[in-house]
Each structure stands twice: as structure tokens, then as C-alpha cells.
């Protein structure tokens, strides 16, 4: 699109279509061509497009008010906050405008927690290699990707990196100054790597033992994507802080970080943190509608069962192409097919687009599957049929 390339800063290489509208799990481009959507706006459109009841809730709120600032109470905030707190099993929530901002808030809360304990400000955060937490400077500082970080150094200090799923590498880094361990429960951008149960449970134990806060980033893997509302439920653990965004509003820009009671007690107080837009009535109405629709329509258990179907379908695909697919990983409807080095996934996603399938890659030559949670078995069959033609 001429004016986009002419006027928008070129930080993204876009696929050569202009999306006009969506319906269910399909989108239509400006020329009227239809696509099956297996990327869902990067794991955002959990309910697909125009899920019954979603637009209505938003329209109703538009007619009332979009924005109030955080200097006043409003009913949508009350509802959305209750939804997030009850669902996460945590104690309080702060709403943000994006995932990166949720990470920023989580980092600040962890630093404040440690500061309240010992009055010092030399604390360290342990983050993971091949992680992704966002593009703002704080979030980038805990993102274990040298390429993303390099031009922007010096970044936030006090961050050290361990190897994901290698507990010894974490233990080596823990010291008296460690205030938090931050990780994705399932690494997304890094190539779809679920945490090993022993790894994440041992981290939980170490955090308890040493009074370190465990921050789980569920911006991509949360909100039912893995077949549980929160991916940490697979492991029987609770974080001290969880971050959420992407599917939280199913299309409106909203994120959140929620804290355990312990983290709330020694944490952010008036004057420590804020946002003008964050948690405004419009996005909170969306969040509340999403939680209500998830509940009424059993979206998470549906995601679990269709996730099993997708898993089997991709296992079959991997078996049929042993020379091209070297690994299949994931949980529920968050899955990755890692391709051999001599079979780059870029051309696969381009060919899929031509054949009417939206699908994206993740780091390390991985084809990423993050479809709407409301896809059917027939949609899975269709996606796999198209991919067969693309490899
Ligand atoms: C997308 C993502 C982010 C960043 O979210 P933005 O809304 O793009 O700022 C952070 N963490 C994870 C795991 C993500 O997938």
C-alpha cells in the first residue's frame, strides 16, 4: 500500500496484502480474497472476528464513555479487575496499554518489593535466553536476544541471563541481590518452547526459599491459548506476578500485570506508577466481555480439545516430512514446527498466504500456530492441507 510504505516508519516487513475485514476465523483483503487465519493478529483474536456478544459490549460502552483517566472510578474497571484477579488466583491488578508496559510494571513492582525489604537499590533480575518480553527499554533489557538489544545499549542494568530449561544456569546466578526471575511460561517469539515441569517447579521452590518474586510472562501463552486459562496451571504453580496482554482484550489494546498478596504488600503505592489511558472504560468493557464470553461458551476447554486435534495433525505432518520438519513443540493451541536449516520457513508462510492461509514464523526457523481458540477440526484440516502444498 503506497501511503503506508511512504509515510510509516519501516520497522516491519509486511506481507503484501491489505486486510479489510474479518468474520469468524477468516479475514478478507482489500481485493475480496478470503484467508483462513492461523495467526490471529499474533495470538490476539482468541475469539476470532465478531464473536457474538463481543461487538455489542463494545458498542454499548462507546455510547457511554471511552476514557476517564485513572483519577475516577468506573464500573467497567471494577468488572475487569475482578475478572483478572479471580481468574489468575492473584490479589490485585494494574491495567496497561500493551504487553511491554505490563512487563515494565512487573519489573518496577519487583524492584520496589526488594527495596521495601532491605532499603537498597542494587537488585538484580534473572531473565532467560531466547526470551521475548517487548520492545520498550525495560522490557528489552530482559529480552534474551542479542540482536534486538545490541543497538540500544546501555540498557537497564542489573539483568543477568540464564538458559531456559536449565536449572543449574539459574542457580548459579541467584544471590542476595536477586529480586525477581522473569520468564515466559511458554516461550513464544523464541520458537515455542514450553517450560519443563521440573524446571519451572524448581524455580518456584527457589523463589519461595529465597523470597524472590517469580514473574511469569503470559502475554502470549495466557488467556486459554494452551488449553488452560493460564499456562502456569499446567504445572500446578502460581506466579507472584503475571503479565498478560494480546488476547486479554481480543482486539483492543490492553495489557495487565497482576500481583500476589505478598507482592502487593511491599509494592507500588500512589505516586509509584501510572498511565493515562491504561484500564480505561472502553478496554475494560472489552476485557470483561472477553471473560464473560470465555465462561459462557467454555472457550478454554474447547481450546484444549481442538489443541489436541491440532497436535495430532501436526505430529502427522512432521512424520510425513521428516526431511523438512525437525521438531514439533507446544501446548494446546500454541504450537511450533521447527524446520530444517535448509528449509527456511519464510517461503512457506509466503506460499501459504497465496493459497489463502495466514500463518507466521517464530525465532529459530519455526512455523508458529496461534489460531483463534474457536477454530474447528475442519479449519485444522484445511490449514494442514494448504501447508502440504507449501513444503
Ligand atoms: C507480544 C509479547 C510481548 C509484548 O507485547 P506488546 O503488546 O507487543 O508490547 C511481551 N511478552 C510476550 C511473551 C509477548 O508475546
XYZ file of C-alpha atoms and ligand atoms in Angstrom:
406
model
C 0.000 0.000 0.000
C 1.599 3.160 -1.271
C 0.905 5.545 1.618
C 1.907 3.005 4.230
C 5.326 2.468 2.695
C 5.655 6.168 2.011
C 4.671 7.516 5.429
C 5.025 4.775 8.054
C 8.434 4.172 9.572
C 9.745 0.952 8.102
C 10.176 -1.267 11.176
C 8.071 -4.142 9.829
C 8.319 -6.139 6.627
C 4.636 -6.608 5.889
C 3.008 -9.387 3.928
C 1.802 -7.950 0.595
C -1.918 -7.822 1.365
C -4.162 -5.214 2.970
C -6.609 -6.704 5.424
C -10.056 -5.196 5.208
C -12.332 -7.188 7.489
C -12.751 -10.394 9.410
C -15.508 -12.850 10.122
C -15.232 -15.873 12.401
C -11.783 -17.324 11.755
C -11.405 -15.775 8.300
C -10.195 -12.408 7.100
C -10.808 -10.713 3.780
C -8.303 -8.499 1.991
C -8.999 -5.266 0.112
C -9.499 -7.221 -3.106
C -12.090 -9.507 -1.554
C -9.876 -12.594 -1.225
C -10.531 -14.753 1.858
C -7.910 -16.238 4.171
C -8.085 -18.766 6.975
C -6.415 -17.039 9.916
C -3.931 -19.174 11.843
C -2.038 -16.252 13.384
C -4.958 -14.320 14.910
C -3.223 -10.938 14.857
C -0.298 -12.594 16.731
C -2.344 -14.539 19.284
C -4.719 -11.627 19.880
C -8.006 -12.699 18.292
C -8.718 -15.595 20.632
C -12.439 -15.295 19.892
C -11.970 -14.738 16.166
C -13.772 -11.850 14.479
C -17.165 -10.543 15.601
C -17.801 -13.263 18.142
C -21.488 -12.994 19.151
C -21.776 -10.581 22.069
C -18.328 -9.009 21.743
C -19.120 -6.110 19.393
C -22.337 -5.414 21.282
C -20.456 -4.965 24.573
C -18.002 -2.571 22.946
C -20.696 -0.554 21.191
C -22.635 -0.175 24.414
C -19.538 1.234 26.114
C -18.724 3.549 23.180
C -22.112 5.145 23.689
C -21.287 5.844 27.353
C -17.640 6.906 27.565
C -14.284 5.778 26.222
C -11.973 7.357 28.714
C -11.986 8.820 32.200
C -8.295 8.843 33.322
C -7.390 6.898 36.431
C -8.463 9.750 38.697
C -12.059 8.472 38.824
C -13.838 5.198 39.487
C -15.794 3.453 36.738
C -17.840 0.293 36.528
C -16.002 -1.475 33.650
C -12.751 -1.254 35.656
C -14.442 -2.864 38.635
C -15.667 -5.748 36.491
C -12.463 -6.283 34.517
C -10.282 -6.181 37.637
C -12.475 -8.743 39.370
C -12.302 -10.981 36.271
C -8.497 -10.913 36.137
C -7.976 -11.346 39.870
C -10.408 -14.253 40.238
C -9.092 -15.965 37.133
C -5.375 -15.662 37.968
C -5.802 -16.512 41.647
C -3.735 -13.412 42.455
C -4.649 -10.405 44.566
C -4.584 -7.121 42.610
C -4.236 -5.987 39.019
C -2.962 -2.933 37.152
C -4.134 -2.390 33.552
C -1.750 -1.167 30.853
C -1.996 -0.395 27.141
C 0.309 -3.117 25.903
C 2.348 -6.148 26.806
C 5.594 -4.218 27.063
C 4.007 -1.863 29.576
C 2.779 -4.802 31.631
C 6.406 -6.004 31.775
C 7.581 -2.534 32.779
C 5.095 -2.503 35.640
C 6.064 -6.008 36.745
C 9.746 -5.040 36.811
C 9.010 -1.923 38.833
C 6.842 -3.869 41.289
C 9.625 -6.436 41.812
C 12.255 -3.742 42.328
C 10.014 -1.930 44.787
C 9.356 -5.158 46.674
C 13.062 -5.762 47.191
C 13.673 -2.111 48.044
C 10.988 -2.205 50.733
C 12.692 -5.227 52.257
C 16.286 -4.008 52.519
C 16.219 -0.339 51.549
C 18.828 -0.900 48.835
C 18.608 -0.299 45.129
C 21.186 -2.643 43.694
C 18.834 -5.510 42.903
C 19.165 -7.977 40.066
C 16.688 -9.687 37.801
C 17.326 -13.089 36.278
C 15.879 -13.409 32.767
C 16.129 -16.184 30.175
C 17.998 -16.563 26.917
C 15.797 -16.666 23.782
C 13.004 -14.931 25.689
C 10.833 -12.104 24.423
C 9.195 -9.514 26.653
C 8.686 -6.482 24.408
C 10.372 -3.504 22.803
C 10.387 -0.764 25.430
C 13.765 -0.268 27.075
C 12.895 -2.084 30.320
C 11.221 -4.984 28.520
C 14.067 -5.154 26.004
C 16.538 -5.314 28.890
C 15.057 -8.652 29.999
C 14.681 -9.957 26.428
C 17.373 -12.558 25.817
C 18.075 -11.748 22.198
C 21.422 -10.082 21.421
C 20.273 -8.881 18.019
C 17.269 -6.992 19.446
C 19.382 -5.458 22.224
C 22.673 -4.541 20.597
C 21.992 -1.108 19.025
C 20.188 0.161 22.135
C 22.809 -0.417 24.796
C 23.346 0.565 27.514
C 20.007 -0.876 28.608
C 18.599 -1.178 32.122
C 21.323 -2.548 34.396
C 21.095 -5.403 36.853
C 19.812 -8.043 34.434
C 21.522 -11.408 34.080
C 20.561 -14.214 31.719
C 20.141 -17.917 32.380
C 19.456 -20.753 29.968
C 15.742 -21.551 29.666
C 15.022 -25.068 30.986
C 18.478 -25.347 32.556
C 18.056 -25.065 36.317
C 21.795 -25.111 37.094
C 22.272 -21.996 34.976
C 19.627 -20.234 37.094
C 21.038 -21.422 40.438
C 24.477 -20.057 39.510
C 23.025 -16.570 39.114
C 20.974 -16.349 42.298
C 22.476 -14.154 45.012
C 21.376 -11.828 47.825
C 20.547 -9.082 45.365
C 18.229 -11.166 43.155
C 14.751 -9.630 43.337
C 12.957 -11.471 40.540
C 13.121 -14.242 37.999
C 11.219 -13.401 34.837
C 10.281 -15.915 32.167
C 7.552 -16.858 29.720
C 5.725 -19.987 30.827
C 5.861 -20.990 27.165
C 8.443 -19.076 25.152
C 6.719 -17.643 22.080
C 8.859 -15.469 19.814
C 11.915 -17.540 20.743
C 10.491 -20.587 18.966
C 7.599 -22.073 21.042
C 9.363 -23.726 23.965
C 7.171 -24.780 26.924
C 8.897 -24.719 30.311
C 9.892 -28.188 31.520
C 7.824 -29.068 34.600
C 10.910 -29.831 36.731
C 12.494 -26.546 35.676
C 9.586 -24.248 36.459
C 8.632 -26.059 39.675
C 12.215 -25.851 40.935
C 12.280 -22.147 40.108
C 9.063 -21.712 42.097
C 10.667 -23.538 45.019
C 13.859 -21.471 44.852
C 11.851 -18.246 44.707
C 9.884 -19.265 47.801
C 13.014 -20.284 49.654
C 14.881 -17.053 48.926
C 11.923 -14.649 48.810
C 12.474 -13.844 45.130
C 9.437 -12.866 43.047
C 8.575 -15.135 40.137
C 7.253 -13.103 37.202
C 5.563 -15.243 34.569
C 5.007 -13.547 31.242
C 1.749 -14.986 29.866
C 1.207 -12.254 27.306
C 1.217 -14.831 24.513
C 0.534 -18.131 26.259
C -2.189 -16.931 28.657
C -5.936 -16.475 28.133
C -6.745 -20.079 27.276
C -4.224 -20.491 24.485
C -2.554 -23.585 25.946
C -5.813 -25.289 26.919
C -5.780 -23.816 30.436
C -6.736 -20.238 31.203
C -3.146 -19.626 32.348
C -0.281 -21.810 31.177
C 1.093 -21.999 34.751
C -1.979 -24.075 35.663
C -0.406 -26.958 33.699
C 2.373 -27.023 36.277
C 0.325 -26.604 39.436
C 2.165 -23.430 40.418
C 1.301 -19.751 40.917
C 3.495 -16.807 39.963
C 3.979 -13.811 42.253
C 3.332 -11.557 39.281
C 1.761 -12.466 35.946
C 1.752 -10.299 32.841
C -0.982 -10.502 30.275
C -1.942 -8.660 27.070
C -2.553 -9.898 23.484
C -5.805 -11.912 23.876
C -6.845 -10.080 27.062
C -8.970 -7.672 25.024
C -9.282 -9.868 21.903
C -8.502 -6.917 19.634
C -8.495 -3.765 21.756
C -5.079 -2.714 23.073
C -4.947 -3.691 26.728
C -2.461 -5.409 28.990
C -2.241 -6.081 32.685
C 0.018 -7.244 35.453
C -1.469 -8.967 38.467
C 0.281 -9.476 41.801
C 0.012 -11.911 44.677
C -0.929 -10.650 48.112
C 2.701 -10.879 49.225
C 3.863 -8.790 46.256
C 1.099 -6.238 46.831
C 2.070 -5.719 50.469
C 5.538 -4.369 49.722
C 4.968 -2.829 46.370
C 3.692 0.019 44.249
C 1.733 2.716 46.086
C 0.233 6.043 44.952
C 2.921 8.032 43.175
C 4.969 4.974 42.123
C 3.296 4.116 38.845
C 0.647 5.353 36.467
C -0.833 5.549 32.987
C -3.227 7.974 31.329
C -5.103 5.511 29.135
C -4.438 2.230 30.933
C -7.600 0.471 32.061
C -9.974 2.964 30.511
C -13.707 2.162 30.309
C -13.563 1.071 26.678
C -10.790 -1.516 27.040
C -12.148 -2.704 30.388
C -15.561 -3.294 28.807
C -13.754 -5.439 26.233
C -11.827 -7.368 28.893
C -14.998 -8.032 30.841
C -16.833 -9.135 27.688
C -13.963 -11.498 26.852
C -14.042 -13.149 30.285
C -17.840 -13.452 30.168
C -17.811 -14.968 26.665
C -14.986 -17.354 27.591
C -17.052 -18.537 30.545
C -20.431 -18.773 28.805
C -19.033 -20.622 25.808
C -16.492 -22.852 27.509
C -13.761 -21.418 25.298
C -10.846 -22.814 27.320
C -11.972 -26.450 27.325
C -12.788 -26.131 23.631
C -9.265 -24.812 23.093
C -7.879 -27.811 24.991
C -9.725 -30.323 22.831
C -9.067 -28.625 19.494
C -5.483 -28.198 20.688
C -5.195 -31.988 20.955
C -6.572 -32.288 17.436
C -4.033 -29.767 16.117
C -1.256 -31.589 17.980
C -2.129 -34.879 16.268
C -2.460 -33.203 12.888
C 0.973 -31.587 13.233
C 2.524 -34.818 14.520
C 1.226 -36.422 11.328
C 2.584 -33.575 9.233
C 6.001 -33.862 10.879
C 6.040 -37.631 10.235
C 5.196 -37.134 6.574
C 8.058 -34.638 6.169
C 10.930 -35.987 8.262
C 13.486 -34.330 5.972
C 11.932 -30.874 6.474
C 10.409 -30.826 9.972
C 12.944 -31.450 12.727
C 10.722 -30.850 15.798
C 7.162 -30.235 16.882
C 6.601 -28.468 20.229
C 3.875 -26.646 22.063
C 0.915 -26.719 24.391
C -2.721 -26.574 23.320
C -3.239 -24.070 20.514
C 0.268 -22.647 20.790
C 2.440 -24.874 18.647
C 5.592 -24.711 16.576
C 7.027 -26.797 13.775
C 10.770 -26.346 13.595
C 12.058 -26.717 10.063
C 15.464 -27.941 8.937
C 18.080 -25.278 8.261
C 17.916 -25.927 4.501
C 14.156 -25.353 4.508
C 13.548 -21.746 5.629
C 10.008 -21.027 6.885
C 9.822 -17.585 5.224
C 8.896 -19.017 1.810
C 6.416 -21.405 3.476
C 4.479 -18.516 5.057
C 4.551 -16.599 1.734
C 3.241 -19.566 -0.231
C 0.583 -20.179 2.411
C -0.575 -16.582 2.049
C -1.029 -17.052 -1.720
C -3.063 -20.166 -1.020
C -5.305 -18.420 1.483
C -3.716 -19.210 4.863
C -2.357 -16.588 7.274
C 0.450 -18.117 9.306
C 3.645 -16.676 10.779
C 7.041 -17.792 11.971
C 8.826 -17.602 15.303
C 12.561 -17.460 16.077
C 14.826 -20.308 15.054
C 13.108 -21.288 11.766
C 9.825 -22.257 13.412
C 6.385 -22.180 11.824
C 4.103 -20.831 14.547
C 0.484 -21.878 15.078
C -1.535 -19.462 17.240
C -5.014 -19.605 15.668
C -8.180 -18.228 17.207
C -9.290 -20.553 20.028
C -12.613 -21.004 18.227
C -11.256 -22.860 15.179
C -12.897 -26.150 14.210
C -11.382 -29.501 13.274
C -12.278 -28.723 9.654
C -10.218 -25.495 9.903
C -7.243 -27.503 11.177
C -7.629 -29.975 8.305
C -7.789 -27.101 5.831
C -4.660 -25.416 7.237
C -2.689 -28.668 7.125
C -3.915 -29.384 3.576
C -2.654 -25.954 2.448
C 0.677 -26.417 4.226
C 1.188 -29.756 2.469
C 1.169 -27.810 -0.805
C 3.657 -25.272 0.561
C 6.556 -27.504 1.623
C 3.952 -9.850 22.387
C 4.669 -10.126 23.633
C 5.116 -9.093 24.468
C 4.990 -7.634 24.103
O 3.678 -7.210 23.973
P 3.363 -5.831 23.209
O 1.883 -5.660 23.386
O 3.768 -6.032 21.775
O 4.144 -4.773 23.868
C 5.718 -9.437 25.667
N 5.870 -10.726 26.026
C 5.446 -11.739 25.253
C 5.618 -13.145 25.713
C 4.846 -11.485 24.024
O 4.472 -12.500 23.243
